[in-house]
PDB file of C-alpha atoms in Angstrom:
ATOM      1  CA  MET A   1     -12.197 112.308  15.588  1.00 46.00           C
ATOM      2  CA  ALA A   2     -16.161 111.384  13.361  1.00 48.00           C
ATOM      3  CA  GLY A   3     -15.580 110.068  10.017  1.00 45.00           C
ATOM      4  CA  LEU A   4     -12.326 108.234  10.093  1.00 49.00           C
ATOM      5  CA  THR A   5     -11.627 105.041   8.883  1.00 50.00           C
ATOM      6  CA  ALA A   6     -11.265 102.477  11.679  1.00 49.00           C
ATOM      7  CA  GLN A   7      -8.097 101.715  11.939  1.00 43.00           C
ATOM      8  CA  HIS A   8      -7.659 105.688  12.707  1.00 81.00           C
ATOM      9  CA  TRP A   9     -10.710 105.155  15.762  1.00 90.00           C
ATOM     10  CA  LEU A  10      -7.165 103.838  17.749  1.00 93.00           C
ATOM     11  CA  THR A  11      -5.764 106.870  18.562  1.00 94.00           C
ATOM     12  CA  PRO A  12      -7.019 109.404  20.930  1.00 96.00           C
ATOM     13  CA  ASP A  13      -6.668 112.605  20.734  1.00 95.00           C
ATOM     14  CA  TRP A  14      -4.306 113.272  22.958  1.00 96.00           C
ATOM     15  CA  ASP A  15      -2.050 111.656  24.586  1.00 95.00           C
ATOM     16  CA  PRO A  16       0.326 112.740  27.289  1.00 95.00           C
ATOM     17  CA  HIS A  17       2.033 110.061  28.744  1.00 93.00           C
ATOM     18  CA  LEU A  18       0.234 110.943  32.254  1.00 95.00           C
ATOM     19  CA  THR A  19      -2.338 109.081  34.863  1.00 96.00           C
ATOM     20  CA  ILE A  20      -4.861 111.037  35.115  1.00 97.00           C
ATOM     21  CA  ALA A  21      -3.993 112.701  38.398  1.00 96.00           C
ATOM     22  CA  GLN A  22      -0.806 114.164  35.995  1.00 96.00           C
ATOM     23  CA  LEU A  23      -3.998 115.592  33.445  1.00 97.00           C
ATOM     24  CA  SER A  24      -3.516 119.414  32.483  1.00 97.00           C
ATOM     25  CA  LEU A  25      -7.483 120.719  33.344  1.00 98.00           C
ATOM     26  CA  PRO A  26      -6.429 123.977  31.661  1.00 98.00           C
ATOM     27  CA  HIS A  27      -5.681 121.830  28.456  1.00 98.00           C
ATOM     28  CA  LEU A  28      -9.225 120.387  28.891  1.00 98.00           C
ATOM     29  CA  THR A  29     -11.259 123.303  29.560  1.00 98.00           C
ATOM     30  CA  ALA A  30      -9.031 125.391  26.806  1.00 98.00           C
ATOM     31  CA  HIS A  31     -10.284 122.611  23.875  1.00 98.00           C
ATOM     32  CA  GLY A  32     -13.827 123.396  24.797  1.00 98.00           C
ATOM     33  CA  MET A  33     -14.268 120.320  27.260  1.00 98.00           C
ATOM     34  CA  LYS A  34     -17.850 120.636  29.419  1.00 98.00           C
ATOM     35  CA  ALA A  35     -17.622 117.328  30.803  1.00 98.00           C
ATOM     36  CA  ALA A  36     -15.585 113.463  31.154  1.00 98.00           C
ATOM     37  CA  VAL A  37     -16.565 110.290  31.508  1.00 98.00           C
ATOM     38  CA  ILE A  38     -14.158 108.777  32.831  1.00 98.00           C
ATOM     39  CA  ASP A  39     -12.877 105.085  33.044  1.00 98.00           C
ATOM     40  CA  VAL A  40     -12.629 103.576  36.557  1.00 97.00           C
ATOM     41  CA  ASP A  41     -10.858 100.338  36.691  1.00 96.00           C
ATOM     42  CA  ARG A  42      -6.364 101.155  36.109  1.00 95.00           C
ATOM     43  CA  THR A  43      -7.309 104.903  35.316  1.00 97.00           C
ATOM     44  CA  LEU A  44      -8.927 105.926  38.824  1.00 97.00           C
ATOM     45  CA  LEU A  45      -7.897 102.868  40.691  1.00 95.00           C
ATOM     46  CA  PRO A  46      -5.031 100.843  40.910  1.00 91.00           C
ATOM     47  CA  GLY A  47      -6.368  97.272  41.462  1.00 82.00           C
ATOM     48  CA  ARG A  48      -9.840  96.167  43.684  1.00 84.00           C
ATOM     49  CA  ASP A  49      -9.256  98.781  46.167  1.00 85.00           C
ATOM     50  CA  VAL A  50     -12.652 101.323  46.029  1.00 93.00           C
ATOM     51  CA  THR A  51     -10.788 104.334  48.188  1.00 94.00           C
ATOM     52  CA  LEU A  52      -8.921 106.909  45.704  1.00 96.00           C
ATOM     53  CA  PRO A  53      -5.439 107.669  45.675  1.00 95.00           C
ATOM     54  CA  GLY A  54      -5.048 111.098  47.361  1.00 95.00           C
ATOM     55  CA  PRO A  55      -4.060 112.478  44.156  1.00 96.00           C
ATOM     56  CA  VAL A  56      -6.090 110.872  41.923  1.00 97.00           C
ATOM     57  CA  ARG A  57      -8.646 111.897  44.798  1.00 97.00           C
ATOM     58  CA  ASP A  58      -8.189 115.462  44.797  1.00 97.00           C
ATOM     59  CA  TRP A  59      -7.441 115.872  40.425  1.00 98.00           C
ATOM     60  CA  LEU A  60     -11.496 114.829  40.588  1.00 98.00           C
ATOM     61  CA  VAL A  61     -12.037 117.066  43.086  1.00 97.00           C
ATOM     62  CA  ASP A  62     -10.417 119.855  41.391  1.00 98.00           C
ATOM     63  CA  ALA A  63     -12.348 118.723  38.072  1.00 98.00           C
ATOM     64  CA  GLY A  64     -15.733 118.365  39.213  1.00 98.00           C
ATOM     65  CA  ARG A  65     -15.494 122.127  39.595  1.00 97.00           C
ATOM     66  CA  ARG A  66     -14.705 122.694  36.337  1.00 97.00           C
ATOM     67  CA  LEU A  67     -16.593 120.123  34.384  1.00 98.00           C
ATOM     68  CA  GLN A  68     -19.276 117.859  34.665  1.00 98.00           C
ATOM     69  CA  LEU A  69     -18.320 114.571  35.915  1.00 98.00           C
ATOM     70  CA  HIS A  70     -19.022 110.953  34.890  1.00 98.00           C
ATOM     71  CA  LEU A  71     -17.604 107.285  35.604  1.00 98.00           C
ATOM     72  CA  PHE A  72     -18.022 104.890  33.038  1.00 98.00           C
ATOM     73  CA  SER A  73     -16.469 101.007  33.300  1.00 98.00           C
ATOM     74  CA  ASN A  74     -17.026  97.691  31.677  1.00 97.00           C
ATOM     75  CA  ASN A  75     -16.997  96.464  35.412  1.00 97.00           C
ATOM     76  CA  PRO A  76     -19.923  94.971  35.950  1.00 97.00           C
ATOM     77  CA  SER A  77     -19.970  94.624  39.680  1.00 96.00           C
ATOM     78  CA  ARG A  78     -22.801  97.916  40.853  1.00 97.00           C
ATOM     79  CA  ASP A  79     -21.557  97.887  43.880  1.00 97.00           C
ATOM     80  CA  ARG A  80     -18.057  99.064  43.544  1.00 96.00           C
ATOM     81  CA  ILE A  81     -18.260 101.597  40.914  1.00 98.00           C
ATOM     82  CA  ALA A  82     -20.834 102.890  43.556  1.00 98.00           C
ATOM     83  CA  ALA A  83     -18.686 102.873  46.066  1.00 97.00           C
ATOM     84  CA  VAL A  84     -16.462 105.157  44.083  1.00 97.00           C
ATOM     85  CA  ALA A  85     -18.977 107.008  42.538  1.00 98.00           C
ATOM     86  CA  ASP A  86     -20.133 108.194  46.427  1.00 97.00           C
ATOM     87  CA  GLN A  87     -16.796 109.260  47.317  1.00 95.00           C
ATOM     88  CA  LEU A  88     -17.020 111.817  44.438  1.00 95.00           C
ATOM     89  CA  GLN A  89     -20.902 112.856  44.404  1.00 97.00           C
ATOM     90  CA  VAL A  90     -21.438 111.646  40.703  1.00 98.00           C
ATOM     91  CA  SER A  91     -23.089 110.094  38.860  1.00 98.00           C
ATOM     92  CA  PHE A  92     -21.680 106.158  37.013  1.00 98.00           C
ATOM     93  CA  THR A  93     -22.377 103.739  34.498  1.00 98.00           C
ATOM     94  CA  PHE A  94     -21.243  99.417  35.510  1.00 98.00           C
ATOM     95  CA  GLY A  95     -21.113  97.622  33.183  1.00 97.00           C
ATOM     96  CA  ALA A  96     -20.997  99.496  29.780  1.00 98.00           C
ATOM     97  CA  GLY A  97     -20.127  97.333  27.460  1.00 97.00           C
ATOM     98  CA  LYS A  98     -17.383  99.201  25.717  1.00 97.00           C
ATOM     99  CA  PRO A  99     -15.714  99.469  22.749  1.00 96.00           C
ATOM    100  CA  ARG A 100     -19.984  99.180  22.099  1.00 96.00           C
ATOM    101  CA  ARG A 101     -21.939 102.796  22.244  1.00 95.00           C
ATOM    102  CA  GLY A 102     -25.327 102.086  23.204  1.00 96.00           C
ATOM    103  CA  ALA A 103     -24.728 103.022  27.395  1.00 97.00           C
ATOM    104  CA  LEU A 104     -22.153 106.444  25.635  1.00 98.00           C
ATOM    105  CA  ARG A 105     -25.280 107.545  23.747  1.00 97.00           C
ATOM    106  CA  SER A 106     -27.196 107.427  26.992  1.00 98.00           C
ATOM    107  CA  VAL A 107     -24.470 109.211  29.186  1.00 98.00           C
ATOM    108  CA  VAL A 108     -24.159 111.837  26.222  1.00 98.00           C
ATOM    109  CA  ARG A 109     -27.879 112.208  26.242  1.00 98.00           C
ATOM    110  CA  ASP A 110     -27.764 112.936  30.012  1.00 98.00           C
ATOM    111  CA  LEU A 111     -25.139 115.557  30.067  1.00 98.00           C
ATOM    112  CA  ALA A 112     -27.304 117.264  27.407  1.00 98.00           C
ATOM    113  CA  LEU A 113     -23.792 118.321  25.367  1.00 98.00           C
ATOM    114  CA  PRO A 114     -22.282 118.009  21.941  1.00 98.00           C
ATOM    115  CA  PRO A 115     -20.410 115.125  21.822  1.00 97.00           C
ATOM    116  CA  GLU A 116     -17.192 117.289  20.975  1.00 97.00           C
ATOM    117  CA  ALA A 117     -17.109 119.317  24.702  1.00 98.00           C
ATOM    118  CA  ILE A 118     -17.113 115.889  26.285  1.00 98.00           C
ATOM    119  CA  ALA A 119     -13.744 114.215  27.106  1.00 98.00           C
ATOM    120  CA  MET A 120     -13.252 110.492  27.061  1.00 98.00           C
ATOM    121  CA  ILE A 121     -10.443 109.889  29.743  1.00 98.00           C
ATOM    122  CA  GLY A 122      -9.266 106.027  30.277  1.00 98.00           C
ATOM    123  CA  ASP A 123      -6.266 103.691  29.980  1.00 97.00           C
ATOM    124  CA  ARG A 124      -7.058 101.498  27.090  1.00 97.00           C
ATOM    125  CA  LEU A 125      -7.134 102.006  23.444  1.00 96.00           C
ATOM    126  CA  PHE A 126      -9.233  99.335  22.360  1.00 96.00           C
ATOM    127  CA  THR A 127     -12.220 100.335  24.979  1.00 97.00           C
ATOM    128  CA  ASP A 128     -11.935 103.580  26.605  1.00 98.00           C
ATOM    129  CA  VAL A 129     -10.781 105.074  23.052  1.00 97.00           C
ATOM    130  CA  LEU A 130     -12.484 103.365  20.524  1.00 96.00           C
ATOM    131  CA  CYS A 131     -15.347 104.166  22.339  1.00 97.00           C
ATOM    132  CA  GLY A 132     -15.487 107.887  22.464  1.00 97.00           C
ATOM    133  CA  ASN A 133     -13.427 108.701  19.180  1.00 96.00           C
ATOM    134  CA  ARG A 134     -16.765 106.629  17.392  1.00 95.00           C
ATOM    135  CA  MET A 135     -19.273 108.830  19.536  1.00 96.00           C
ATOM    136  CA  GLY A 136     -16.944 111.585  18.712  1.00 96.00           C
ATOM    137  CA  LEU A 137     -15.473 112.634  22.181  1.00 97.00           C
ATOM    138  CA  TYR A 138     -12.165 114.600  22.853  1.00 97.00           C
ATOM    139  CA  THR A 139     -10.293 111.260  23.695  1.00 97.00           C
ATOM    140  CA  VAL A 140      -7.617 111.024  26.152  1.00 98.00           C
ATOM    141  CA  LEU A 141      -5.632 108.208  26.924  1.00 97.00           C
ATOM    142  CA  VAL A 142      -3.299 108.407  30.514  1.00 97.00           C
ATOM    143  CA  HIS A 143      -1.372 105.888  31.772  1.00 96.00           C
ATOM    144  CA  PRO A 144      -2.331 103.209  34.028  1.00 95.00           C
ATOM    145  CA  VAL A 145      -2.074 104.420  37.855  1.00 95.00           C
ATOM    146  CA  ARG A 146      -0.461 102.934  41.028  1.00 92.00           C
ATOM    147  CA  ASP A 147      -1.978 103.337  44.201  1.00 88.00           C
ATOM    148  CA  ASP A 148       0.355 106.686  44.687  1.00 88.00           C
ATOM    149  CA  GLY A 149      -1.292 108.149  42.471  1.00 86.00           C
ATOM    150  CA  LYS A 150       1.390 108.270  40.180  1.00 88.00           C
ATOM    151  CA  PRO A 151       1.935 106.279  36.712  1.00 90.00           C
ATOM    152  CA  CYS A 152       2.308 102.436  36.399  1.00 87.00           C
ATOM    153  CA  ARG A 153       5.282 101.664  34.641  1.00 79.00           C
ATOM    154  CA  HIS A 154       5.110  98.159  33.766  1.00 77.00           C
ATOM    155  CA  ASP A 155       1.823  97.952  31.876  1.00 84.00           C
ATOM    156  CA  ARG A 156       2.035  95.053  29.626  1.00 90.00           C
ATOM    157  CA  VAL A 157      -1.996  95.545  27.923  1.00 91.00           C
ATOM    158  CA  GLN A 158      -1.776  99.098  26.753  1.00 91.00           C
ATOM    159  CA  ARG A 159       2.050  98.314  25.853  1.00 91.00           C
ATOM    160  CA  PHE A 160       0.446  95.559  23.606  1.00 93.00           C
ATOM    161  CA  GLU A 161      -2.519  97.487  22.555  1.00 92.00           C
ATOM    162  CA  ARG A 162      -0.518 100.488  21.317  1.00 92.00           C
ATOM    163  CA  ALA A 163       1.853  97.914  19.804  1.00 92.00           C
ATOM    164  CA  MET A 164      -1.190  96.618  17.890  1.00 92.00           C
ATOM    165  CA  ALA A 165      -3.103  99.299  16.788  1.00 92.00           C
ATOM    166  CA  ARG A 166       0.149 100.362  15.112  1.00 90.00           C
ATOM    167  CA  VAL A 167      -0.072  97.441  13.062  1.00 91.00           C
ATOM    168  CA  MET A 168      -3.604  98.042  12.609  1.00 89.00           C
ATOM    169  CA  GLY A 169      -2.138 101.489  11.180  1.00 87.00           C
ATOM    170  CA  ALA A 170      -2.548 104.021  13.798  1.00 87.00           C
ATOM    171  CA  PRO A 171      -0.941 106.897  13.134  1.00 81.00           C
ATOM    172  CA  SER A 172       0.742 108.064  16.916  1.00 69.00           C
ATOM    173  CA  ALA A 173      -0.151 104.999  18.917  1.00 59.00           C
TER     174      ALA A 173
END
């Protein structure tokens, strides 16, 4: 998505209207993904708990067999994000400052892959999708997750972001 106008930076490459636990890993690998940078709050966990919902954990374990994984969160609590990452034995970034690109540049460098081989998966257009698109990653917008791994149907923030993105000219928000 590199080179697009700012309004198109709010359009994810893939918007399956699913939670992360329901995403097709073959879809990601068929699109050349070798790594996934994944948001934590509301993408992997519904609330303040650090225990991953079963379906989310199962998806992440399977994904870890196929892709390099890195947790990437704006949450300022190192302890909280580390507790989630420790369950999966993956690297993580806390206090990432999305949509700013600085922390993501470091992650992309550490993954040692071209940006187009890295998926950015998250539940927010104005942080996850915008940050990933600005770096040329393959962006995936997911529904926020409930504690049973199913989609949160009443997410006002994502609905508001989609409406704002449409007003700003994003074609498929």
